[in-house]
Backbone as XML, in Angstrom:
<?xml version="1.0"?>
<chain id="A" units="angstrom">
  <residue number="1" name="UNK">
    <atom name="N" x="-30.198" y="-1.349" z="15.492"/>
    <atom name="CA" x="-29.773" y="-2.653" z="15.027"/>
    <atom name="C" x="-29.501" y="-2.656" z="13.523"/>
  </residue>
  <residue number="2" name="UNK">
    <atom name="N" x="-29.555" y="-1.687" z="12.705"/>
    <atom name="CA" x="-29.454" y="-1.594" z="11.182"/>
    <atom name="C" x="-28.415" y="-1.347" z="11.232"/>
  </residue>
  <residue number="3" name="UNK">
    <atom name="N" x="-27.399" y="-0.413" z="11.411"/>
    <atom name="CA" x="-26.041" y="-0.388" z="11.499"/>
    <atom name="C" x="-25.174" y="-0.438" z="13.021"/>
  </residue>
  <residue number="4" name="UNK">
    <atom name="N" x="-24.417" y="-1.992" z="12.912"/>
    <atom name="CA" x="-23.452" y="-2.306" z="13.762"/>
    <atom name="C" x="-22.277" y="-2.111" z="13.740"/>
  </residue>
  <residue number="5" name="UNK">
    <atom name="N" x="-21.536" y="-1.810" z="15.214"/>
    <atom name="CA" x="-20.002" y="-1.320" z="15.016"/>
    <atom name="C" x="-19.439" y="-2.349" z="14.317"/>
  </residue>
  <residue number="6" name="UNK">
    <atom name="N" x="-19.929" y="-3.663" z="14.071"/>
    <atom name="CA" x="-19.047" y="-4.539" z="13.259"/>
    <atom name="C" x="-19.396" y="-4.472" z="11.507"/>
  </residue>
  <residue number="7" name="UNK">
    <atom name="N" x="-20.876" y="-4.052" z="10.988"/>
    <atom name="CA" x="-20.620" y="-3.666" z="10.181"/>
    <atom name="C" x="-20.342" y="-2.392" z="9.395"/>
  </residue>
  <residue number="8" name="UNK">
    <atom name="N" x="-19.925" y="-1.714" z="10.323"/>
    <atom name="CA" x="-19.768" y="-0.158" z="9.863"/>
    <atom name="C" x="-17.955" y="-0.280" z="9.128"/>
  </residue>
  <residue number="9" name="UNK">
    <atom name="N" x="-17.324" y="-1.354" z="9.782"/>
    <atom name="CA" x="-15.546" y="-1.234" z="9.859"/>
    <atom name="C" x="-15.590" y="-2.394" z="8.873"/>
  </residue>
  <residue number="10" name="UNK">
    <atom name="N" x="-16.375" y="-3.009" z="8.725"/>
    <atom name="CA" x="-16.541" y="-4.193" z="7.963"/>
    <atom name="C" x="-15.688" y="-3.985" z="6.359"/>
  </residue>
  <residue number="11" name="UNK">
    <atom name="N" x="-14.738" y="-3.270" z="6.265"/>
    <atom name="CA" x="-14.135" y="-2.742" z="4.876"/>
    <atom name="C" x="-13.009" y="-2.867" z="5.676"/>
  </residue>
  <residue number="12" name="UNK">
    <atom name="N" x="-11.737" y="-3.135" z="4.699"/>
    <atom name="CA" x="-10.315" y="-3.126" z="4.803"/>
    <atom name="C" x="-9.628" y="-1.908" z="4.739"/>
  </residue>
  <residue number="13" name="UNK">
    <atom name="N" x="-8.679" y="-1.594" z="5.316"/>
    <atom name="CA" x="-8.478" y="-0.190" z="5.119"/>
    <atom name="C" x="-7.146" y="0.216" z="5.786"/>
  </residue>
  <residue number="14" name="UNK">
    <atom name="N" x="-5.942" y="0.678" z="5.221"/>
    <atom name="CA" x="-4.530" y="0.754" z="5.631"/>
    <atom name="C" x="-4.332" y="1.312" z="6.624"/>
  </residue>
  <residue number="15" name="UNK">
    <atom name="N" x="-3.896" y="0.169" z="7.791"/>
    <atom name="CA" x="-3.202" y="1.016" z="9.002"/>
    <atom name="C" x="-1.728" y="1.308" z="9.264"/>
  </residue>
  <residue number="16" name="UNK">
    <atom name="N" x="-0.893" y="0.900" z="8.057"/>
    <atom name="CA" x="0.645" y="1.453" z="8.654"/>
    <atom name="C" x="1.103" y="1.113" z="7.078"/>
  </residue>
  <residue number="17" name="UNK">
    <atom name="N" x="2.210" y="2.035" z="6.503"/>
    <atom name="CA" x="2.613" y="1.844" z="5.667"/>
    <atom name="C" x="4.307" y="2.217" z="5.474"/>
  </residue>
  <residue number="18" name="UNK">
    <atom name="N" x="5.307" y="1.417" z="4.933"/>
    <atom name="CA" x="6.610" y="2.331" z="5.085"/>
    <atom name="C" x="7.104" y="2.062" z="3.594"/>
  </residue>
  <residue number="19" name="UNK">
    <atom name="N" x="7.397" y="3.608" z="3.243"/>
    <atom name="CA" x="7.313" y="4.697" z="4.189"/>
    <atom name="C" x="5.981" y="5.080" z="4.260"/>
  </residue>
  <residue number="20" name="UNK">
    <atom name="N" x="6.263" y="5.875" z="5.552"/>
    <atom name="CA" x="4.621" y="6.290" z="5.915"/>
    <atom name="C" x="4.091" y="7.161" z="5.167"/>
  </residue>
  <residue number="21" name="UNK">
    <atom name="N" x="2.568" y="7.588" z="5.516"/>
    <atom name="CA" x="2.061" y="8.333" z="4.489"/>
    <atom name="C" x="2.708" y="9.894" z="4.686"/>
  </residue>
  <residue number="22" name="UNK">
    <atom name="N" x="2.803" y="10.322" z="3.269"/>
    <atom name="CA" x="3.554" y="11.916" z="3.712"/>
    <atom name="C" x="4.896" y="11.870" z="4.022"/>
  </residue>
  <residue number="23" name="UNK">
    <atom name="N" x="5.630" y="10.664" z="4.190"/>
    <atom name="CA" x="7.005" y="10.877" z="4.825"/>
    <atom name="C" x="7.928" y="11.711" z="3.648"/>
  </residue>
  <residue number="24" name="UNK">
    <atom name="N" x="8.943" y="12.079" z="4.400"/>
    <atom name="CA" x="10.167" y="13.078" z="3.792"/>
    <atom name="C" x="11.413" y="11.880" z="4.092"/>
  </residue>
  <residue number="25" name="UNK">
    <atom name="N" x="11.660" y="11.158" z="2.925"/>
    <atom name="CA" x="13.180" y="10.359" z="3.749"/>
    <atom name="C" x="14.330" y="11.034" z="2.594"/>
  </residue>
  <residue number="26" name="UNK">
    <atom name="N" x="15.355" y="10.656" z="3.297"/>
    <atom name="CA" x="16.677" y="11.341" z="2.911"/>
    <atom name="C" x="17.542" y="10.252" z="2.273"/>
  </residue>
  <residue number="27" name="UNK">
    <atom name="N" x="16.628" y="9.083" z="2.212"/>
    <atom name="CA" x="17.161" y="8.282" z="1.554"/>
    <atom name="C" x="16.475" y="7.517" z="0.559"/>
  </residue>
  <residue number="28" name="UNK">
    <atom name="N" x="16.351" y="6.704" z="-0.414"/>
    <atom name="CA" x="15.133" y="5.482" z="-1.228"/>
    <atom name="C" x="15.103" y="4.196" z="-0.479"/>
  </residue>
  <residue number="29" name="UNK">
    <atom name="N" x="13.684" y="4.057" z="-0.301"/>
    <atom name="CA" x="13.532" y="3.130" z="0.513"/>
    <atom name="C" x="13.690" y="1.573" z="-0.949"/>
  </residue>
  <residue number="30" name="UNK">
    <atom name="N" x="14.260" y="0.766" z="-0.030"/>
    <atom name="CA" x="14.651" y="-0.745" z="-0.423"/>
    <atom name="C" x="13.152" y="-1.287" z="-1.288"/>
  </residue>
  <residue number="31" name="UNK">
    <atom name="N" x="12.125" y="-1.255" z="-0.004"/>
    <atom name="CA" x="10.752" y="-1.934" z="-0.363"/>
    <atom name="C" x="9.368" y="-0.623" z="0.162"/>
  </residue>
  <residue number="32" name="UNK">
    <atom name="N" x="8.708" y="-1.117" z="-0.810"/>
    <atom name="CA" x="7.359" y="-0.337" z="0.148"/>
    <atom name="C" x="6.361" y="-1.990" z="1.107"/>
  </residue>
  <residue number="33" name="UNK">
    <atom name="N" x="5.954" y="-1.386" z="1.862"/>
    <atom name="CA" x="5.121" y="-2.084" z="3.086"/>
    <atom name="C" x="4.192" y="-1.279" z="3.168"/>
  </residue>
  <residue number="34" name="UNK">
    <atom name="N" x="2.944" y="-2.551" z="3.091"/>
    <atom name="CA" x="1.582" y="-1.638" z="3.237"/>
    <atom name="C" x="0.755" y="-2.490" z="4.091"/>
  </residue>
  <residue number="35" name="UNK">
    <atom name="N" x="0.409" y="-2.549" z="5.247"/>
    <atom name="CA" x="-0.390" y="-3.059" z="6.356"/>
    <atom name="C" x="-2.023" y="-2.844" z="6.517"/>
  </residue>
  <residue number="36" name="UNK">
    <atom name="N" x="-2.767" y="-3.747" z="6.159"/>
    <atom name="CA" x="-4.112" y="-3.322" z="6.571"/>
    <atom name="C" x="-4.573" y="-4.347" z="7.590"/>
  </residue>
  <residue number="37" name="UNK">
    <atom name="N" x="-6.049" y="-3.878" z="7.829"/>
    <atom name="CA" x="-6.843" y="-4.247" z="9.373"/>
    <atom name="C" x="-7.046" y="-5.615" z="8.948"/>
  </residue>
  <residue number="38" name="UNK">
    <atom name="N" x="-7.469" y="-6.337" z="7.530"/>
    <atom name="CA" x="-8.082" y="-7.631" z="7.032"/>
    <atom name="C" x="-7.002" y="-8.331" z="6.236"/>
  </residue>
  <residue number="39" name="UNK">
    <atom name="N" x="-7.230" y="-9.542" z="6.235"/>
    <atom name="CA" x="-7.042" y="-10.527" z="5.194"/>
    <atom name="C" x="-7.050" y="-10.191" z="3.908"/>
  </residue>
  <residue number="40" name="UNK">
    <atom name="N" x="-5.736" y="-10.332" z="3.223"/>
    <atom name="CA" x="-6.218" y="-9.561" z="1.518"/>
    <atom name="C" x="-5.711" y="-10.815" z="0.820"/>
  </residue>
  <residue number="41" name="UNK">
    <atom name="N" x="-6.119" y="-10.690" z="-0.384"/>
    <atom name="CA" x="-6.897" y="-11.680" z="-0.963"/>
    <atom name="C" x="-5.529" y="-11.868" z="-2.360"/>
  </residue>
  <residue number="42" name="UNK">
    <atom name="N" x="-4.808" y="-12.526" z="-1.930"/>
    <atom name="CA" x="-3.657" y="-11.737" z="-2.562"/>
    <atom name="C" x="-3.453" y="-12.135" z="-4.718"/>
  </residue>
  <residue number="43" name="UNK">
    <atom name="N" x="-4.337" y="-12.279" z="-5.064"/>
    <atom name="CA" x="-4.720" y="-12.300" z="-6.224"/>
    <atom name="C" x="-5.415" y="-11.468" z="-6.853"/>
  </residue>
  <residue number="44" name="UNK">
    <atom name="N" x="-6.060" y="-10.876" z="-5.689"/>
    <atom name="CA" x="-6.354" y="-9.259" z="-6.215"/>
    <atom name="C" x="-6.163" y="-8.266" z="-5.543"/>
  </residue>
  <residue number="45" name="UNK">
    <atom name="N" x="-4.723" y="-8.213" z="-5.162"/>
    <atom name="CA" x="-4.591" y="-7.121" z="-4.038"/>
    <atom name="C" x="-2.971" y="-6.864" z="-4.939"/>
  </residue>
  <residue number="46" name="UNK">
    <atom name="N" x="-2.704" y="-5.417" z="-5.189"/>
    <atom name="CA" x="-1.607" y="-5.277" z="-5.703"/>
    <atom name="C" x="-1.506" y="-3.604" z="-5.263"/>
  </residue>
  <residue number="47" name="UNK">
    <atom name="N" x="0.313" y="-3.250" z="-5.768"/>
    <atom name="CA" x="-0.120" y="-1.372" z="-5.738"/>
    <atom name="C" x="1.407" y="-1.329" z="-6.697"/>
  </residue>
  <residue number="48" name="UNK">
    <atom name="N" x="1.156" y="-0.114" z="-6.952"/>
    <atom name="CA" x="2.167" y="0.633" z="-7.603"/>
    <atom name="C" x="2.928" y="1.936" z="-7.672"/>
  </residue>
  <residue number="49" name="UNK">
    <atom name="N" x="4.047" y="2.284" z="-7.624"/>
    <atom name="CA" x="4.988" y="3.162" z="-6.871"/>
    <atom name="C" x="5.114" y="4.127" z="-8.218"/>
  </residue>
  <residue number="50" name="UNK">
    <atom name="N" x="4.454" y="5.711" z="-8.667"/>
    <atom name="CA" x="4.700" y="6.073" z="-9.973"/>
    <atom name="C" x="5.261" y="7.639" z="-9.145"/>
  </residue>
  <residue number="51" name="UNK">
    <atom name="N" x="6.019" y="8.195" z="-10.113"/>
    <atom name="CA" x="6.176" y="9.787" z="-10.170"/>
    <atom name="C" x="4.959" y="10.863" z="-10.104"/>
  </residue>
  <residue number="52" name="UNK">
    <atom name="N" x="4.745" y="11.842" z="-9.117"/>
    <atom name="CA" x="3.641" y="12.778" z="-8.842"/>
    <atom name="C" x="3.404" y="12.682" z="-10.851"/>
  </residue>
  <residue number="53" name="UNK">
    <atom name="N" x="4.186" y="13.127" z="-11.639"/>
    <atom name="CA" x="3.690" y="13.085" z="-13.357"/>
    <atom name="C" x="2.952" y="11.856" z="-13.955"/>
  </residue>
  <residue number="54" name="UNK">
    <atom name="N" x="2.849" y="10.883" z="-12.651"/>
    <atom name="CA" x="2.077" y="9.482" z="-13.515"/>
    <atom name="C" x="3.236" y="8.946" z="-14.270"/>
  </residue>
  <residue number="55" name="UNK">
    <atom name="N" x="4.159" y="8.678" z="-14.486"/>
    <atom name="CA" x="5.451" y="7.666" z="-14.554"/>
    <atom name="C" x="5.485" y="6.602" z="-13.828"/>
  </residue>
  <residue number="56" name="UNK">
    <atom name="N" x="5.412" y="5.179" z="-13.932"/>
    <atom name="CA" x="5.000" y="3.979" z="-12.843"/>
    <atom name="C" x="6.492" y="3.844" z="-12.815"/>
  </residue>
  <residue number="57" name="UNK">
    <atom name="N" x="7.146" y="3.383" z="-11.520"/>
    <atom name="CA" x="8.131" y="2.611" z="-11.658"/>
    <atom name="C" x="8.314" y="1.008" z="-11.152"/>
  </residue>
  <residue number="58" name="UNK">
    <atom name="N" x="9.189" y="0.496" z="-12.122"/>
    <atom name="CA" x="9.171" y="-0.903" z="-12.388"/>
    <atom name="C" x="9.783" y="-1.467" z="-11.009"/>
  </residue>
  <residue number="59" name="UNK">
    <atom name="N" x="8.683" y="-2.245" z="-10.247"/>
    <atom name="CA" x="9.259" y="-3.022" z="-8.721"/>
    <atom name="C" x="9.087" y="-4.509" z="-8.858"/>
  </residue>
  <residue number="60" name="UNK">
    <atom name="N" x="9.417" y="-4.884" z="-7.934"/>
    <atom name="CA" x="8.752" y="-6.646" z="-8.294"/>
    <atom name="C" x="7.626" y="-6.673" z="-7.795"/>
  </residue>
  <residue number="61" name="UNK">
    <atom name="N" x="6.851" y="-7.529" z="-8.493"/>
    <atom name="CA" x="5.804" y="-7.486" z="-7.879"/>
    <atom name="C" x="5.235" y="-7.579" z="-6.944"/>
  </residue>
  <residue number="62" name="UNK">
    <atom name="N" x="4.366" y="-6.720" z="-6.569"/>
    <atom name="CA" x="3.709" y="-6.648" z="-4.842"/>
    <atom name="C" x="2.957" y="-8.053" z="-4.633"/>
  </residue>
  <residue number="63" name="UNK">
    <atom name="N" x="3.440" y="-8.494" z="-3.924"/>
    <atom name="CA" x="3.368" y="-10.032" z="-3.144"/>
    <atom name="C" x="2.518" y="-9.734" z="-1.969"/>
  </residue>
  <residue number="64" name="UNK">
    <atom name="N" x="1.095" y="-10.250" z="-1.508"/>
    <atom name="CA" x="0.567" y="-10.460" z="-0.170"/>
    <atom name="C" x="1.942" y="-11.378" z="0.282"/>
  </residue>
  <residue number="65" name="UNK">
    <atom name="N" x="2.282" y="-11.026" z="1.634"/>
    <atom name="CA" x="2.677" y="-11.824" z="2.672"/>
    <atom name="C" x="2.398" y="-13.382" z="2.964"/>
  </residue>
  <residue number="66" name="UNK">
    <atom name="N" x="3.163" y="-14.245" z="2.449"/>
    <atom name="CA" x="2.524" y="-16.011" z="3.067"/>
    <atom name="C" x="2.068" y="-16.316" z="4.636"/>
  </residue>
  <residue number="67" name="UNK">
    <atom name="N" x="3.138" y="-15.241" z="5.282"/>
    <atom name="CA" x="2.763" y="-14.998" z="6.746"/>
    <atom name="C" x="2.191" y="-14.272" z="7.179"/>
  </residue>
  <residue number="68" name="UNK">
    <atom name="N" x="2.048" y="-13.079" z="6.826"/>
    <atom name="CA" x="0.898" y="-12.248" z="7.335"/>
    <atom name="C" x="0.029" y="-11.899" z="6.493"/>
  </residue>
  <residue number="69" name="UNK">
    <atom name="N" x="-0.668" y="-12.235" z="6.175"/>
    <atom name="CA" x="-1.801" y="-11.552" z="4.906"/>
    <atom name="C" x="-2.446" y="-10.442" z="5.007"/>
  </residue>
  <residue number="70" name="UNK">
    <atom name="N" x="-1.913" y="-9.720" z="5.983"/>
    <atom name="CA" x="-2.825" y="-8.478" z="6.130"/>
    <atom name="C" x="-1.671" y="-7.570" z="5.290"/>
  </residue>
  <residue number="71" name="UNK">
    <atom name="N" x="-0.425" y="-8.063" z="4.917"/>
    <atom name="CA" x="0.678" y="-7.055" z="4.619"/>
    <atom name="C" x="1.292" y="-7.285" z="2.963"/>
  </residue>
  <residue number="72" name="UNK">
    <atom name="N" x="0.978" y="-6.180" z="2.525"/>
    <atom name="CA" x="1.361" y="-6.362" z="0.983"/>
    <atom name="C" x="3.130" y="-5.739" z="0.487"/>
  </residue>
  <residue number="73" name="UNK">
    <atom name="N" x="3.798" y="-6.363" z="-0.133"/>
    <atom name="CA" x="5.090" y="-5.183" z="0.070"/>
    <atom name="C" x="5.910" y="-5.754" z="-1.586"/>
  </residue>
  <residue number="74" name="UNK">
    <atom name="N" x="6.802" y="-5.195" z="-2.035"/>
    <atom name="CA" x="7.262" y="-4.886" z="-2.965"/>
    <atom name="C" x="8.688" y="-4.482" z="-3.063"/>
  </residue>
  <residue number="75" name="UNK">
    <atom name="N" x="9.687" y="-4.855" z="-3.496"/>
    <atom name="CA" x="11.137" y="-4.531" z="-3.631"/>
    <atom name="C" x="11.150" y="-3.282" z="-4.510"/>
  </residue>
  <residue number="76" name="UNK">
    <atom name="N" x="12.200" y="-2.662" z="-4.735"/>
    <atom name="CA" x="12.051" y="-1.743" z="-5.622"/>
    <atom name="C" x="13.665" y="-1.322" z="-6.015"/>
  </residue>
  <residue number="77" name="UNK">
    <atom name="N" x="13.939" y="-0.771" z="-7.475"/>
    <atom name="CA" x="15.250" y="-0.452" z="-7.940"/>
    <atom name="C" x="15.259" y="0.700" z="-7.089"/>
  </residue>
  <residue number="78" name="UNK">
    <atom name="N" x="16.458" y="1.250" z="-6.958"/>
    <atom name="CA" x="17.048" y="2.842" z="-6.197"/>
    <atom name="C" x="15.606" y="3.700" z="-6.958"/>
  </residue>
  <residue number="79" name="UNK">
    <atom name="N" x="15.307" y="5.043" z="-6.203"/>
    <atom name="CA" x="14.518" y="5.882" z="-6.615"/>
    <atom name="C" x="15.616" y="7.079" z="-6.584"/>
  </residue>
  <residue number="80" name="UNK">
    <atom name="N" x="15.458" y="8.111" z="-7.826"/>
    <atom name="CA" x="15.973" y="9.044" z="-7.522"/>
    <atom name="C" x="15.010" y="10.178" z="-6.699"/>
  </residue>
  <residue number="81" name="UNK">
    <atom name="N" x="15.735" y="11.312" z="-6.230"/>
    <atom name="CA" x="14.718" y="12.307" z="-5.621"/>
    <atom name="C" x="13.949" y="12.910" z="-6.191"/>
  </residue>
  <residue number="82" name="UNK">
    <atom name="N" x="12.783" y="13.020" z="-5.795"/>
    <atom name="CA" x="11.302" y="13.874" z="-6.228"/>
    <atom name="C" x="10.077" y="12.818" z="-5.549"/>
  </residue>
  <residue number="83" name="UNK">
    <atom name="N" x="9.161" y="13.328" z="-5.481"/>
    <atom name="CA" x="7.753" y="13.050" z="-5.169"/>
    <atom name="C" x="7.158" y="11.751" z="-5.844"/>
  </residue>
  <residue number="84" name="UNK">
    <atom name="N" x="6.991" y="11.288" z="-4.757"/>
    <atom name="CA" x="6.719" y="9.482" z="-5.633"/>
    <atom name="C" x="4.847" y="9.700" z="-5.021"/>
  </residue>
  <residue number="85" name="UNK">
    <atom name="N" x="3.944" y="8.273" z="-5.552"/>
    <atom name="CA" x="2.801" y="8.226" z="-5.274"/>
    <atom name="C" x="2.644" y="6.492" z="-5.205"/>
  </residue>
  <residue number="86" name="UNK">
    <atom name="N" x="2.312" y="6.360" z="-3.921"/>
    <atom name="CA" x="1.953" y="4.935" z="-3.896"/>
    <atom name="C" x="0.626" y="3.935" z="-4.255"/>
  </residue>
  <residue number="87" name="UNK">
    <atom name="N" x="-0.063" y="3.239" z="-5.185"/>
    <atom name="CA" x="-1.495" y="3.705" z="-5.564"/>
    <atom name="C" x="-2.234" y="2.241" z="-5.309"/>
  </residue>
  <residue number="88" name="UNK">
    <atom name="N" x="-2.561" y="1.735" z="-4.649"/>
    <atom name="CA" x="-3.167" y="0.611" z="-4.096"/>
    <atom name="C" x="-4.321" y="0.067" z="-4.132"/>
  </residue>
  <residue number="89" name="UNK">
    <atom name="N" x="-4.952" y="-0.985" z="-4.703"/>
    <atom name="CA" x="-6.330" y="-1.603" z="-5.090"/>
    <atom name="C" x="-5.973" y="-3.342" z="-4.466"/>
  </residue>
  <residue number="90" name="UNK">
    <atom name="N" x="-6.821" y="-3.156" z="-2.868"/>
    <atom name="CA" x="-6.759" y="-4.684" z="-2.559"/>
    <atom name="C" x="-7.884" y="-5.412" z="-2.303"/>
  </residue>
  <residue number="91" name="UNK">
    <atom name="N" x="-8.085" y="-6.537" z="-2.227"/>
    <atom name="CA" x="-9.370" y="-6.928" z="-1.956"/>
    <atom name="C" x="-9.155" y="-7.571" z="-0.513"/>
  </residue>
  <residue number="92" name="UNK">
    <atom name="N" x="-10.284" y="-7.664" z="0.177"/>
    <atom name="CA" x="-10.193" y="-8.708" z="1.345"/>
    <atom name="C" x="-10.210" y="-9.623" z="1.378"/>
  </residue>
  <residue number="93" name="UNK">
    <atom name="N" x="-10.203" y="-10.682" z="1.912"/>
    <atom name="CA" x="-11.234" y="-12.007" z="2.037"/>
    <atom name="C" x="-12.988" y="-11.467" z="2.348"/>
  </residue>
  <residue number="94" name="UNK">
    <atom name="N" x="-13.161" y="-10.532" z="3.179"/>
    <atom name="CA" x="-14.893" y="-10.534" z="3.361"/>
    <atom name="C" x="-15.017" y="-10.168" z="1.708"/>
  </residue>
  <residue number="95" name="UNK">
    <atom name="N" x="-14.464" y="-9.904" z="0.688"/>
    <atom name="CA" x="-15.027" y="-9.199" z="-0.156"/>
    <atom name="C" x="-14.983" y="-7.733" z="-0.946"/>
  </residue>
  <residue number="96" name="UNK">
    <atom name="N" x="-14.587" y="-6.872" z="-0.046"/>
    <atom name="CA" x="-14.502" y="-5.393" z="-0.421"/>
    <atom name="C" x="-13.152" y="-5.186" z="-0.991"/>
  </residue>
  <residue number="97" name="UNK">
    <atom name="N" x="-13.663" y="-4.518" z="-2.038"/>
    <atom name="CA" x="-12.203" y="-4.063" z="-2.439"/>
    <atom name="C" x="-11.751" y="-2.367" z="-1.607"/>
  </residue>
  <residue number="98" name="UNK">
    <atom name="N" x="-10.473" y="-1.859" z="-1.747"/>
    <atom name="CA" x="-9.955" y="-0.849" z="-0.864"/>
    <atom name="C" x="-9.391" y="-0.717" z="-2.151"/>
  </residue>
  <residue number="99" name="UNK">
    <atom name="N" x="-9.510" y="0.886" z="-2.473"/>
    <atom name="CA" x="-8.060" y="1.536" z="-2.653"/>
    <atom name="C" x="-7.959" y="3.293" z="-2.933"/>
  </residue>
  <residue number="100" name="UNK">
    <atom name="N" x="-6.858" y="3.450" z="-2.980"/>
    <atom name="CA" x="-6.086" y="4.688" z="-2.531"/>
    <atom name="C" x="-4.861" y="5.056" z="-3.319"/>
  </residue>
  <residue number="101" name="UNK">
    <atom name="N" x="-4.073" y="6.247" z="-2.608"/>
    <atom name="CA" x="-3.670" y="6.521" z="-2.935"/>
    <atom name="C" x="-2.743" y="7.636" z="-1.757"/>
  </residue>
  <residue number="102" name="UNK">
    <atom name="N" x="-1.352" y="7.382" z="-1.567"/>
    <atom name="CA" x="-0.403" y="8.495" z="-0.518"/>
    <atom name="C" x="0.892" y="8.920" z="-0.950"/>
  </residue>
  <residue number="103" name="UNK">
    <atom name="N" x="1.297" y="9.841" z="-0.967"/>
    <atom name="CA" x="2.650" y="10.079" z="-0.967"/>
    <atom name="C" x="3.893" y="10.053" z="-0.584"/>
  </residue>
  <residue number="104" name="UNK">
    <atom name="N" x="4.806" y="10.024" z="-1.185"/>
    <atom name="CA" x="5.883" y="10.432" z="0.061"/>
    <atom name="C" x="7.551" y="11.393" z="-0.912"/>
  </residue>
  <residue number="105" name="UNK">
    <atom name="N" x="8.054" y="11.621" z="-0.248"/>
    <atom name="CA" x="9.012" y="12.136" z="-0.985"/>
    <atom name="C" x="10.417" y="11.923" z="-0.699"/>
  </residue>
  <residue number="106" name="UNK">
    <atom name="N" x="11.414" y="11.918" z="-1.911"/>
    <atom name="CA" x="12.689" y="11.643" z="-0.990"/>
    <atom name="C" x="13.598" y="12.697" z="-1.441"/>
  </residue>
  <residue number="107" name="UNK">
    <atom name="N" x="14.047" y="13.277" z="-0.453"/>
    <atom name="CA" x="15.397" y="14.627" z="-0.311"/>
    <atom name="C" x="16.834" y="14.780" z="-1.211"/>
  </residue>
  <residue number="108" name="UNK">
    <atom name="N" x="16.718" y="15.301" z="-1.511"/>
    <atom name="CA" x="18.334" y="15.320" z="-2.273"/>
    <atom name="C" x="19.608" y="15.692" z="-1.060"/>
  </residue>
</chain>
């Protein structure tokens, strides 16, 4: 009874993101989309799209969803090709903050 399956998951934590984690696209994606299991708290839930060298690039700002709040996403200017890093700090509503960090790359 000290640890329950409900509080073991009890943390927010990304289940789908596009592009996905690791993806190879052949093209620059428009927006990034980042999906988690909870409610995020969208005043302190943000992320940012930089070059594997730590270079941030300038998107609009990552907006929680009015309709779905589990989904954070962001417009973005054209990317040229090389290795981008997506870097994410959100909070929930229960409280916990989440964050991370995935890649992806785009092809020449």
């Amino acid at each position: 009874s000290l640890l329950s399956p409900s509080s073991l998951w009890a943390h927010a934590y990304l289940v789908k993101s596009v592009p996905a984690q690791r993806a190879t696209l052949y093209r620059a994606p428009a927006k990034i989309q980042l999906w988690f299991n909870e409610r995020l708290e969208p005043r302190y839930s943000s992320f940012t799209v930089s070059t594997a060298g730590g270079d941030v690039f300038e998107t609009i700002k990552s907006q929680v969803d009015s309709l779905d709040t589990k989904l954070i996403a962001a417009a973005l200017e054209p990317l040229p090709p090389g290795r981008y890093l997506v870097k994410f700090r959100v909070l929930s509503v229960d409280g916990h903050v989440a964050q991370d960090q995935f890649p992806f790359t785009i092809k020449q």
